[in-house]
Every structure is written in structure tokens, then in C-alpha cells.
PDB file of C-alpha atoms in Angstrom:
ATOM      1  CA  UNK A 107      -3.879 -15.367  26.726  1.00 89.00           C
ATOM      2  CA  UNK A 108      -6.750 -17.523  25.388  1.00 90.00           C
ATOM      3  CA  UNK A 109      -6.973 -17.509  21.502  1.00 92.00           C
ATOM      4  CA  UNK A 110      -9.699 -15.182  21.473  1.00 91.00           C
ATOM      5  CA  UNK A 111      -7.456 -13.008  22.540  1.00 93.00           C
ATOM      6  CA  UNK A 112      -4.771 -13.722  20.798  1.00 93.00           C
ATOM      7  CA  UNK A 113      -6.859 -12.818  17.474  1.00 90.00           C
ATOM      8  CA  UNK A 114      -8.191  -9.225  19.016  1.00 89.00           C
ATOM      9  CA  UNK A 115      -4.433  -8.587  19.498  1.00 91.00           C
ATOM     10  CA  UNK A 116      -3.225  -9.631  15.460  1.00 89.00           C
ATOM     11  CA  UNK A 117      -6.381  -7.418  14.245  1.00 82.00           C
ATOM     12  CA  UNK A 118      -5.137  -4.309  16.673  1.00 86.00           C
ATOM     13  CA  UNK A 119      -1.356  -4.606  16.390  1.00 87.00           C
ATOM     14  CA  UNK A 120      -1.150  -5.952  12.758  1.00 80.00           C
ATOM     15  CA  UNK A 121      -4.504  -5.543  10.673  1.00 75.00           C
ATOM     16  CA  UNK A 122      -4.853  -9.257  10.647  1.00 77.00           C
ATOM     17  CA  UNK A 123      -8.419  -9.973  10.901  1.00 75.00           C
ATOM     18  CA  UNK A 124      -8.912 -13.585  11.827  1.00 83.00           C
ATOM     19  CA  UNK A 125     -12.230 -13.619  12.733  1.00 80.00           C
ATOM     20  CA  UNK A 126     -13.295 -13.883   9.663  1.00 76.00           C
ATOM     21  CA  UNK A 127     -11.181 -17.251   8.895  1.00 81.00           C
ATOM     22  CA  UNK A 128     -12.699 -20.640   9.871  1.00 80.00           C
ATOM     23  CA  UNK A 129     -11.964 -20.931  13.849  1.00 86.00           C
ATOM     24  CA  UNK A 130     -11.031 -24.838  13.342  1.00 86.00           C
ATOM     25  CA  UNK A 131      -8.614 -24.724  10.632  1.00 83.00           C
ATOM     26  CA  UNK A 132      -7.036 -21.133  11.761  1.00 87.00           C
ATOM     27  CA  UNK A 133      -6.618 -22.691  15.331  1.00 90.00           C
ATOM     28  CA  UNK A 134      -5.438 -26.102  14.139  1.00 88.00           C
ATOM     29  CA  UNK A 135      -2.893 -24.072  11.652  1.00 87.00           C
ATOM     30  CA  UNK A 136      -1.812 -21.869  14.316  1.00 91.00           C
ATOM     31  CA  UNK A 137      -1.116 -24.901  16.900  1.00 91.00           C
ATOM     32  CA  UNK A 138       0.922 -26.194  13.704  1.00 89.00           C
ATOM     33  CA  UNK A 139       3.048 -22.963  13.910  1.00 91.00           C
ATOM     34  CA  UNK A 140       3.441 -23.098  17.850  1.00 93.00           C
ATOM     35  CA  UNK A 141       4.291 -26.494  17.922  1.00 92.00           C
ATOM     36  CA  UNK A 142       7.141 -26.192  15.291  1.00 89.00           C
ATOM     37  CA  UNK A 143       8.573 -23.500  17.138  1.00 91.00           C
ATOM     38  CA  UNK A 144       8.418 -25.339  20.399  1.00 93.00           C
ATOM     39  CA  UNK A 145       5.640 -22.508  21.918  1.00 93.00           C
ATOM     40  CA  UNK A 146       3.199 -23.721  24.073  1.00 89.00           C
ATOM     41  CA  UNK A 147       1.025 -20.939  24.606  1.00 91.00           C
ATOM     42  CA  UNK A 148      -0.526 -17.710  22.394  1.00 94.00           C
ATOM     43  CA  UNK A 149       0.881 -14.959  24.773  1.00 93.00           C
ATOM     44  CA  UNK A 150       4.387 -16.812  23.821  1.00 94.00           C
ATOM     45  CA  UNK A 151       3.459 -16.364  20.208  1.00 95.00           C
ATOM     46  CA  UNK A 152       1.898 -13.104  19.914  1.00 94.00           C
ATOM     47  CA  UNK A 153       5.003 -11.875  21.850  1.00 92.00           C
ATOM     48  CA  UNK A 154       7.201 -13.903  18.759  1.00 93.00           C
ATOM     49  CA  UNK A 155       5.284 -12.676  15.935  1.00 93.00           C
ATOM     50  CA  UNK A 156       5.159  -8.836  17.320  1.00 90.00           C
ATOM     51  CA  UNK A 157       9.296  -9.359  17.840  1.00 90.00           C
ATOM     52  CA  UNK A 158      10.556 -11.462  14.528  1.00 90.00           C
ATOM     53  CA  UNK A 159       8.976 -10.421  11.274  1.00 84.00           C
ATOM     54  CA  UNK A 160      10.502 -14.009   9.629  1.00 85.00           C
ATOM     55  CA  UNK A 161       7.888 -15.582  12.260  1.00 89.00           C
ATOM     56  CA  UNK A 162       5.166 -13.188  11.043  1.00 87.00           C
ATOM     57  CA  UNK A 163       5.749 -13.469   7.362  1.00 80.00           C
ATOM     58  CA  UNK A 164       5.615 -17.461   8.126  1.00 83.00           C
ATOM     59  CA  UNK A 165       2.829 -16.941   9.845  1.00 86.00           C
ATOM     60  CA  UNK A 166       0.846 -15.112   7.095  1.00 78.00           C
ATOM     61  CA  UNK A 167       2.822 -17.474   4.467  1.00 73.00           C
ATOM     62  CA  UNK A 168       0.856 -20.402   6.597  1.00 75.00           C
ATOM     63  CA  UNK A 169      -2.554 -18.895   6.741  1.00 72.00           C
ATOM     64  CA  UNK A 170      -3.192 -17.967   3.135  1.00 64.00           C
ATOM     65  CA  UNK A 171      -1.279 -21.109   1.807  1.00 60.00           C
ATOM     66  CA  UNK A 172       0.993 -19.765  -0.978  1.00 57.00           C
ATOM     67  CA  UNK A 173       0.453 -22.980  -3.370  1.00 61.00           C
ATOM     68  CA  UNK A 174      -0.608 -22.941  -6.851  1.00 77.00           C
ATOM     69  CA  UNK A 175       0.023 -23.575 -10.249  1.00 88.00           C
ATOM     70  CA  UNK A 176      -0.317 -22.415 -14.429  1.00 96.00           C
ATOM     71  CA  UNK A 177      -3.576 -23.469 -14.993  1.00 95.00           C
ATOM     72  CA  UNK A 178      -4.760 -25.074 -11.817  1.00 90.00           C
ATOM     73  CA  UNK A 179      -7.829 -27.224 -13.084  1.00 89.00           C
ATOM     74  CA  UNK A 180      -7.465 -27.032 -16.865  1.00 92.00           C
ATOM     75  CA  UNK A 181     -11.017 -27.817 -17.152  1.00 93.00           C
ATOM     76  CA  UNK A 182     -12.207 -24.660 -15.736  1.00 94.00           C
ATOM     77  CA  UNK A 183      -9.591 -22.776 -17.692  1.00 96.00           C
ATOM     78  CA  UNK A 184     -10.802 -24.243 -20.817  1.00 96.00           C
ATOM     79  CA  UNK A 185     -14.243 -22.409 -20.265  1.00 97.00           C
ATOM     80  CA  UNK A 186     -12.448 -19.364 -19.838  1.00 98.00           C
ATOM     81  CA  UNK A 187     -10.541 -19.786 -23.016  1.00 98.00           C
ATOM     82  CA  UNK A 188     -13.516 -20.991 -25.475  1.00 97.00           C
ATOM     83  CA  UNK A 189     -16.464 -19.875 -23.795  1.00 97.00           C
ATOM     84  CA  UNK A 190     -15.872 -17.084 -21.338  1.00 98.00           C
ATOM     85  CA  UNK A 191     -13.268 -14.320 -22.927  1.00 98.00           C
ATOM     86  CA  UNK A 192     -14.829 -14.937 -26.530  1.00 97.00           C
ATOM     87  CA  UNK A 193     -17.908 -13.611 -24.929  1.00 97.00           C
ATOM     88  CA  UNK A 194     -16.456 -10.581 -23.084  1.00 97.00           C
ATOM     89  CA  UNK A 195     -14.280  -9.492 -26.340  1.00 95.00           C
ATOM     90  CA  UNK A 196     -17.456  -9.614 -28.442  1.00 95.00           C
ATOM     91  CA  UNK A 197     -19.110  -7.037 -26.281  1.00 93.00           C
ATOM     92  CA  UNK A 198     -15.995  -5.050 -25.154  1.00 92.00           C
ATOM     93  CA  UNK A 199     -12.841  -3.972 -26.631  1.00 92.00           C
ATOM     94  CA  UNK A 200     -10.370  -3.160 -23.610  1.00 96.00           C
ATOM     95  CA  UNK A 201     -11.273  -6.280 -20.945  1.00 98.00           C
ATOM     96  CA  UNK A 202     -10.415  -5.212 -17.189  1.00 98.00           C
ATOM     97  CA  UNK A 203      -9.130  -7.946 -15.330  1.00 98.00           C
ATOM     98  CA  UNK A 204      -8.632  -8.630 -11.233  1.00 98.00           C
ATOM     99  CA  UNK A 205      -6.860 -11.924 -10.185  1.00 98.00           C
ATOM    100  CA  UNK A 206      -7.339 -11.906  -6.522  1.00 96.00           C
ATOM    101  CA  UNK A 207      -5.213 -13.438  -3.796  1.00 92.00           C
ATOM    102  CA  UNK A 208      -2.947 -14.404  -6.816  1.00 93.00           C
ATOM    103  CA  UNK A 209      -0.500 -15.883  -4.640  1.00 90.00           C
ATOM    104  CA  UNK A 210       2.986 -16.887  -6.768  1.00 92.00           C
ATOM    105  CA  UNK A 211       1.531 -15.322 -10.223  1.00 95.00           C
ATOM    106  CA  UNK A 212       0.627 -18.071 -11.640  1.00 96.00           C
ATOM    107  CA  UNK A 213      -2.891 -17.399 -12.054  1.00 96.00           C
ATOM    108  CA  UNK A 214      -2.934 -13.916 -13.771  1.00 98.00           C
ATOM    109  CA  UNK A 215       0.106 -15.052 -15.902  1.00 98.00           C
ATOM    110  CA  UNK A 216      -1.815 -18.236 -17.051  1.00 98.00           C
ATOM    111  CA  UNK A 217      -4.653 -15.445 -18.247  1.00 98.00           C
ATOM    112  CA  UNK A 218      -2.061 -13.735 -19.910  1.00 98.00           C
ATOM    113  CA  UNK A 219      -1.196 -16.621 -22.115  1.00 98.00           C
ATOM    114  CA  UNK A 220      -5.150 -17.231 -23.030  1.00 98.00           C
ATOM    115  CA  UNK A 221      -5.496 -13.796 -23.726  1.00 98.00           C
ATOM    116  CA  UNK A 222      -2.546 -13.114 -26.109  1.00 97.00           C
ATOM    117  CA  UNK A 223      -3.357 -16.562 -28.027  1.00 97.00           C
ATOM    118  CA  UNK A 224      -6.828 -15.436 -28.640  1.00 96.00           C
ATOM    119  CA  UNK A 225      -5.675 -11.804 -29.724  1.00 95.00           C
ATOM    120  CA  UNK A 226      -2.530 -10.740 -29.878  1.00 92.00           C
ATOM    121  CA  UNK A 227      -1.204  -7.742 -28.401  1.00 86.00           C
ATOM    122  CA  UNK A 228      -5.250  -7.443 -27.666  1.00 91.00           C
ATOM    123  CA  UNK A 229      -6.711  -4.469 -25.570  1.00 95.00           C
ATOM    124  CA  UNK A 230      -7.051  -5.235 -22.063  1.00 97.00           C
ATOM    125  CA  UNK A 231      -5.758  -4.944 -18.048  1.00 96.00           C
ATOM    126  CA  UNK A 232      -5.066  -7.221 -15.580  1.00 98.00           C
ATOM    127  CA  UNK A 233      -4.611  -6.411 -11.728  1.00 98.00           C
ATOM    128  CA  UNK A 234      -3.419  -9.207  -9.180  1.00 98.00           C
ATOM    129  CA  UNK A 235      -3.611  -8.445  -5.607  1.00 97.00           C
ATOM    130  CA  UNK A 236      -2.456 -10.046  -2.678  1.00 93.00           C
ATOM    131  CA  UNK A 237      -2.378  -9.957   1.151  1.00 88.00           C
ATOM    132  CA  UNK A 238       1.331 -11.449   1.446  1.00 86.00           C
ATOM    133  CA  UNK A 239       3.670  -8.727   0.038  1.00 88.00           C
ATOM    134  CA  UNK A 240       6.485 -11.812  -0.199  1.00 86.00           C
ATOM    135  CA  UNK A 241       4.402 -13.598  -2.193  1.00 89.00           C
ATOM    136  CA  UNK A 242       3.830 -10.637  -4.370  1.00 93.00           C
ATOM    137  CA  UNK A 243       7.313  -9.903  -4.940  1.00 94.00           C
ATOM    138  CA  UNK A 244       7.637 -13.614  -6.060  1.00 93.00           C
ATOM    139  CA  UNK A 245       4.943 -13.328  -8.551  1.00 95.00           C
ATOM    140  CA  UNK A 246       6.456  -9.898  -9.676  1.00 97.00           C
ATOM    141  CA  UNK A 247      10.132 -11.794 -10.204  1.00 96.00           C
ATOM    142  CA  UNK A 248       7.961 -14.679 -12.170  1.00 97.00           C
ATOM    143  CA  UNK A 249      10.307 -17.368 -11.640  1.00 97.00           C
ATOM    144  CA  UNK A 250       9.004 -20.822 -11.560  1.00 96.00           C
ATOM    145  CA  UNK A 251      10.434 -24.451 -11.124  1.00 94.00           C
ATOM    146  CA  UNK A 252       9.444 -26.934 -13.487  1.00 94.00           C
ATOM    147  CA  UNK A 253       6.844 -28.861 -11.561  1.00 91.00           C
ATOM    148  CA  UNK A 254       4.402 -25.994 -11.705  1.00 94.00           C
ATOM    149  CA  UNK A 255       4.132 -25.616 -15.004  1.00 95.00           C
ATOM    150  CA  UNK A 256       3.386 -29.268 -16.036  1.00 94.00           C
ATOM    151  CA  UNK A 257      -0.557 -28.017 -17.424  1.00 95.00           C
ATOM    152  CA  UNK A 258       1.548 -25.277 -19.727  1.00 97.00           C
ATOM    153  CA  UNK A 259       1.845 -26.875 -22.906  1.00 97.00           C
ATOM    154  CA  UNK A 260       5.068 -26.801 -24.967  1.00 96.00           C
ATOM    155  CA  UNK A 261       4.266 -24.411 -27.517  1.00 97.00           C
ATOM    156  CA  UNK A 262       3.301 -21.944 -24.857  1.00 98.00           C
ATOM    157  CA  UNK A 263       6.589 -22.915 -22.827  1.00 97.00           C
ATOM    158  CA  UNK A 264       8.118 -21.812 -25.570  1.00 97.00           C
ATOM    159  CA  UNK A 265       6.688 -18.624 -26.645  1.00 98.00           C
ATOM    160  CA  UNK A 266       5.974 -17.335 -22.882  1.00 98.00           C
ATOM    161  CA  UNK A 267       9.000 -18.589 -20.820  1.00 98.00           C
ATOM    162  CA  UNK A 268      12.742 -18.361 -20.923  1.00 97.00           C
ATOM    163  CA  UNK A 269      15.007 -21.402 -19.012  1.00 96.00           C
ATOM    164  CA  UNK A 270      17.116 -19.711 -16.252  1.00 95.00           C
ATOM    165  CA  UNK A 271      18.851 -22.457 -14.647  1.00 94.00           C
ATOM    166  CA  UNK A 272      15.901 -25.137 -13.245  1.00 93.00           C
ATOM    167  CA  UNK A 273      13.566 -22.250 -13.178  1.00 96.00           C
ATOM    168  CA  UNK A 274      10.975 -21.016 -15.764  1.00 97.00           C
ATOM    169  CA  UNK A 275      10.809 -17.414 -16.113  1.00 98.00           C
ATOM    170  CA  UNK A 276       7.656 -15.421 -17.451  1.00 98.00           C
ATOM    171  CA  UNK A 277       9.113 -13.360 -20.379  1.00 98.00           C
ATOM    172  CA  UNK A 278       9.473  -9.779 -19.584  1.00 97.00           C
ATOM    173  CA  UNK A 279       6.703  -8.326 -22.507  1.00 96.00           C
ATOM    174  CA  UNK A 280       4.067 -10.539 -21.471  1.00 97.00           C
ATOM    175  CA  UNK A 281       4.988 -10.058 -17.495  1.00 96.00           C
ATOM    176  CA  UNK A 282       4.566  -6.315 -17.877  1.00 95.00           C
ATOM    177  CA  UNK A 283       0.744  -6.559 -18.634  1.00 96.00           C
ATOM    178  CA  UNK A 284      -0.184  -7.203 -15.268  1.00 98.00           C
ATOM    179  CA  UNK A 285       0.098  -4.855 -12.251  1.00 98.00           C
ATOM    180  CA  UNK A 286       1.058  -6.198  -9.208  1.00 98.00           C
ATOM    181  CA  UNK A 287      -0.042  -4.606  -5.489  1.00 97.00           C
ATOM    182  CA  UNK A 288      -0.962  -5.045  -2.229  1.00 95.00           C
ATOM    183  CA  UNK A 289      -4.931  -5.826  -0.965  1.00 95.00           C
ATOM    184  CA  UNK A 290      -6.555  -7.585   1.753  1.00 92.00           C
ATOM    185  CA  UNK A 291      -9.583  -8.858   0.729  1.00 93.00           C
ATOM    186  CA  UNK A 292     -11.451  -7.873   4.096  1.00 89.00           C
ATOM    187  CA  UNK A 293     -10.891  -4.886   5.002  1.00 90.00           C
ATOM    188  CA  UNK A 294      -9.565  -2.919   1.413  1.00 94.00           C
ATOM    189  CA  UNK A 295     -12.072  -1.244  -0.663  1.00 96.00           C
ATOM    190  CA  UNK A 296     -12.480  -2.879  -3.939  1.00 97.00           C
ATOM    191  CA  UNK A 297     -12.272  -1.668  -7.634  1.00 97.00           C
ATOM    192  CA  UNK A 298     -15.513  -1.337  -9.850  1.00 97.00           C
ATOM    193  CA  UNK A 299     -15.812  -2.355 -13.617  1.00 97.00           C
ATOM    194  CA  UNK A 300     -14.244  -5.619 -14.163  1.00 98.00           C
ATOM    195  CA  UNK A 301     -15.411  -7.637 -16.729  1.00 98.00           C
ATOM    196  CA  UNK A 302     -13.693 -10.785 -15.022  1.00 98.00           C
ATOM    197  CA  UNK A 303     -12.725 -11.255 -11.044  1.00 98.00           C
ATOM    198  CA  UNK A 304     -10.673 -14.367 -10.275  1.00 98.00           C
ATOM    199  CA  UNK A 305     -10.542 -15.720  -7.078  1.00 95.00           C
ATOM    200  CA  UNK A 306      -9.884 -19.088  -6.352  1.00 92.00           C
ATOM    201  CA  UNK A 307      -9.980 -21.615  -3.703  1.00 84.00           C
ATOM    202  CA  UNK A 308      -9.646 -18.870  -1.055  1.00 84.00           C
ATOM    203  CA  UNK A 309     -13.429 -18.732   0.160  1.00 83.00           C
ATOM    204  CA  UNK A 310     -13.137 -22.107   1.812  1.00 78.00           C
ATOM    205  CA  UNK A 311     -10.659 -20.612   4.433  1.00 79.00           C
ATOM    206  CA  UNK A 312     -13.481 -18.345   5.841  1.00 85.00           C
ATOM    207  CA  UNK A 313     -16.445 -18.153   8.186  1.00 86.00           C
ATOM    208  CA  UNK A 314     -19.929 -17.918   5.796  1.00 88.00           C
ATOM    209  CA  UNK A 315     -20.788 -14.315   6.864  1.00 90.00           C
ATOM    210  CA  UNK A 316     -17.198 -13.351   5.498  1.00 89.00           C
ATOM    211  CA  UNK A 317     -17.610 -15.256   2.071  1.00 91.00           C
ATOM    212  CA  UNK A 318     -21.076 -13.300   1.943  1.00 94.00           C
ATOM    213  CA  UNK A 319     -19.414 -10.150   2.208  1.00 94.00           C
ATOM    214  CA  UNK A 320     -16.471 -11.170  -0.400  1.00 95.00           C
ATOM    215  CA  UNK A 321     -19.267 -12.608  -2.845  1.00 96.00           C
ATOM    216  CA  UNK A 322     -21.496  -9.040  -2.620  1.00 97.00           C
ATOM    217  CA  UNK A 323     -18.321  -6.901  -2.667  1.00 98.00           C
ATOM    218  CA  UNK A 324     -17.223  -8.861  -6.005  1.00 98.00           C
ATOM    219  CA  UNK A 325     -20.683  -8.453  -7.294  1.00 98.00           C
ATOM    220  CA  UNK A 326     -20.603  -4.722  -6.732  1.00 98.00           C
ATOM    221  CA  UNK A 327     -17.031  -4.410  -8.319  1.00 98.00           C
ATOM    222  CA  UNK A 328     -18.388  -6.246 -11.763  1.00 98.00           C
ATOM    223  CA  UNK A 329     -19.718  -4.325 -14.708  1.00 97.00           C
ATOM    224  CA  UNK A 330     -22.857  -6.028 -16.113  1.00 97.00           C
ATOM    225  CA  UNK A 331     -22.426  -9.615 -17.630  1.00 97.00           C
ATOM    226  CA  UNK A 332     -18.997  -9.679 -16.097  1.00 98.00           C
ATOM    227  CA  UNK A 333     -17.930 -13.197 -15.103  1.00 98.00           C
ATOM    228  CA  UNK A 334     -16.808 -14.365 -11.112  1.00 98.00           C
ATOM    229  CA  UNK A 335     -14.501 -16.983 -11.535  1.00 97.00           C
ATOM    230  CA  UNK A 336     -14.220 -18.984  -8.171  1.00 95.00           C
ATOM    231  CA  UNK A 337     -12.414 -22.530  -7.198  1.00 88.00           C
ATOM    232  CA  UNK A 338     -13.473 -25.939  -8.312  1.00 82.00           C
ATOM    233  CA  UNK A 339     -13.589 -27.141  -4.503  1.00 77.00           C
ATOM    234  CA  UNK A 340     -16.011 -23.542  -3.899  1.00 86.00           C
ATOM    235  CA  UNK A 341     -19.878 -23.064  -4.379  1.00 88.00           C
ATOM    236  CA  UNK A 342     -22.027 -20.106  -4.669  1.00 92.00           C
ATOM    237  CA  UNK A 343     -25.312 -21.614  -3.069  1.00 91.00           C
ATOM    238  CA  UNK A 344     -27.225 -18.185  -2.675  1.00 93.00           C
ATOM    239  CA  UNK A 345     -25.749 -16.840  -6.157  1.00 96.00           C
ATOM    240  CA  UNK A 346     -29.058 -14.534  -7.029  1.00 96.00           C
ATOM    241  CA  UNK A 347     -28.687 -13.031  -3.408  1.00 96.00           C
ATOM    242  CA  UNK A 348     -25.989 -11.395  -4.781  1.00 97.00           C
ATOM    243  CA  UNK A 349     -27.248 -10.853  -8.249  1.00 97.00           C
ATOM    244  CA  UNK A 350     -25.511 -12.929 -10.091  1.00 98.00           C
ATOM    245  CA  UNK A 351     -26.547 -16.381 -12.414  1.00 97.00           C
ATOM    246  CA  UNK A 352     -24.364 -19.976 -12.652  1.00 95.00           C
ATOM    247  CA  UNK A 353     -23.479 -19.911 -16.457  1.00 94.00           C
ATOM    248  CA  UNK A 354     -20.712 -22.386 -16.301  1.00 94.00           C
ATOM    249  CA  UNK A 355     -18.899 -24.922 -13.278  1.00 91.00           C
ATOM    250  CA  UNK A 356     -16.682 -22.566 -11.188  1.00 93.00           C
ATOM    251  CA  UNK A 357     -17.682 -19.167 -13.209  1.00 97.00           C
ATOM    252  CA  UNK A 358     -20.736 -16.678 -12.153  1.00 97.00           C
ATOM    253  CA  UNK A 359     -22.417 -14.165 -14.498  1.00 98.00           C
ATOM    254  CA  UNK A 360     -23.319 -10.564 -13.042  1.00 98.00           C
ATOM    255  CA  UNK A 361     -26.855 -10.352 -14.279  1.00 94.00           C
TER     256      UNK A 361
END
């Protein structure tokens, strides 16, 4: 089985459509896997990953590369605190929030934090999806060790997290104001009228023609003046393809 193969084969027996990740890095990943597990060719693995869902999950664990943190470039999440939700809450009054690919929870819960500091108890919803339903169940538990939260100040510490042991844990009333759920980015329909769509350092893992269909289907799904937040390391070259204007580093306004 050559590897083109062995990607036909993850699309029609699991969904998995790796076609639209970055050959080099999916194939230099994938070797990574084979090699760890002593596999030498993709017949060999295919046969592992249809056979041993612990192999699978590590598999899809591997390929969408679980790792963030509370506030992952503070820079960027300062613009979202002074410049970018001031501006939505002046024109709406219930905000409707998507973190996707929120990986661990970190992301949507570091929203949380900005948005109950700026109004309390404030009217709005936040949905974080994920491809990786371990990874979801993580962020849904929203326990944390230490290291991750070292951009979380100590008054918000405080007020947002209870100590359980060496982890952190994301206090049960804030927790609850974001939903959870399963989505895969490619091939799910997506949601319309957000006001702000995060998704972050995710683009870079796939081939242009996919991040052209992500970056129009995020367009689509924002209400008017709504706000794309994307990754410090990603760029939007062909931005007003897709409707949309650079108002700030990392963050894209729906025009």
C-alpha cells in the first residue's frame, strides 16, 4: 500500500480526510507514528489503526497536535480584550461565540475570563468544537496543570480556578457557559451568525485550497462586522477574496 492509498482508505473507513493536510508534514508525522510502533509499511498501519482504537485516537491526537495554553500570545488577546469585544458589545447585546479546533479548552475558557471581566454575568454564547472527541472530553473536565496557565494572572487564578491537587480546575459557573461538541472542520457544515470565530494556528497544517475553503466557510458563518480571529504564525494574504478587511494583527473584520 503506497500512502496514497493509505489516505483513500482513512477518508473511506474513518472520515479522515487527509488530503487536505500538508502531504510533507502529514507523511513525515505519520512515519513518526510507524516508526514508534516498529511498522514499516502503511498496509501494516492501516491494518493497526482499523484494529486498536488507542492507535487511532494517537493517531488523530498526533495529527491535530493537542497543545495549547490560557492565553496563547497575550498580545493578540489583548486586542480582543480592549479593542475587539468593546466593539462587538457596543453594537450587540447577546455576542455568539465559536472557538474552533479548541483542543484542551483553554482557548474558549480564556474568552470566558475576558468576557466576564468586561461585563459580568454579560449576555452572550460560546461554542468550541473539535475533531478529537478525547480532547473534548478533556476540555469539558477543565483540568489543567500549572504550566499552562503561567499567562493567567493571579487575580483571575483566583476568581476562575479552584486547586485540585497539582491541577487547576475551571470553576463550574464559568465552565458551564460554553458548549462543548464534536466538528470536523472539513467536511461539517458550519453555523451562521457569529460575531467572533476563533481559530488558531490550525490553517498551517493544510494544503492552500483547503485553508481557502475554511477562510470562505468562516466568512459565510460571520454576521456583518464580525471578527476572524486566526494564529500569530497564520496570514490571510487574499483577505478581500473572501470579503473580509485586516483591522488588527491576527484578527479579520467581515466587511
Amino acid at each position: 500500500m503506497d500512502f496514497d492509498t493509505f489516505r483513500q482508505k482513512m477518508h473511506t473507513t474513518f472520515g479522515i480526510d487527509l488530503t487536505s493536510y500538508k502531504e510533507t508534514q502529514l507523511k513525515r508525522r505519520t512515519g513518526n507514528l510507524m516508526a514508534r510502533r516498529g511498522i514499516g509499511d502503511y498496509a501494516a498501519y492501516f491494518n493497526l489503526l482499523k484494529n486498536e482504537q488507542e492507535a487511532l485516537q494517537e493517531f488523530l491526537d498526533y495529527l491535530t497536535i493537542n497543545v495549547t495554553e490560557f492565553f496563547r500570545d497575550p498580545a493578540m488577546f489583548r486586542i480582543l480584550e480592549e479593542k475587539v469585544v468593546p466593539e462587538l458589545w457596543a453594537r450587540r447585546s447577546l455576542l455568539k461565540i465559536w472557538s474552533a479546533a479548541c483542543s484542551n479548552g483553554a482557548e474558549p475558557y480564556s474568552v470566558v475570563m475576558i468576557l466576564e471581566d468586561l461585563r459580568p454575568g454579560g449576555l452572550y454564547r460560546i461554542e468550541a468544537t473539535d475533531i478529537d472527541r478525547k480532547i473534548l472530553a478533556a476540555a469539558i473536565k477543565g483540568a489543567y496543570p500549572a504550566e499552562l496557565l503561567k499567562n493567567v494572572s493571579p487575580a483571575r487564578l483566583a476568581k476562575y480556578f479552584r486547586k485540585e491537587g497539582d491541577q487547576f480546575v475551571f470553576r463550574e459557573e464559568f465552565k458551564r457557559r460554553v458548549v462543548f461538541k464534536y466538528h470536523d472542520l472539513l467536511k461539517d457544515p458550519y453555523g451562521k451568525g457569529y460575531d467572533l470565530i476563533i481559530c488558531r494556528n490550525v490553517q498551517i497544517y493544510f494544503t492552500k485550497e483547503a485553508q481557502n475553503r475554511l477562510i470562505k466557510q468562516f466568512s459565510e458563518a460571520l454576521s456583518p462586522g464580525g471578527y476572524l480571529f486566526i494564529g500569530a504564525s497564520e496570514t490571510i494574504f487574499n483577505y478581500r477574496d473572501f470579503g473580509l478587511e485586516k483591522s488588527h494583527p491576527s484578527f479579520y473584520r467581515k466587511v
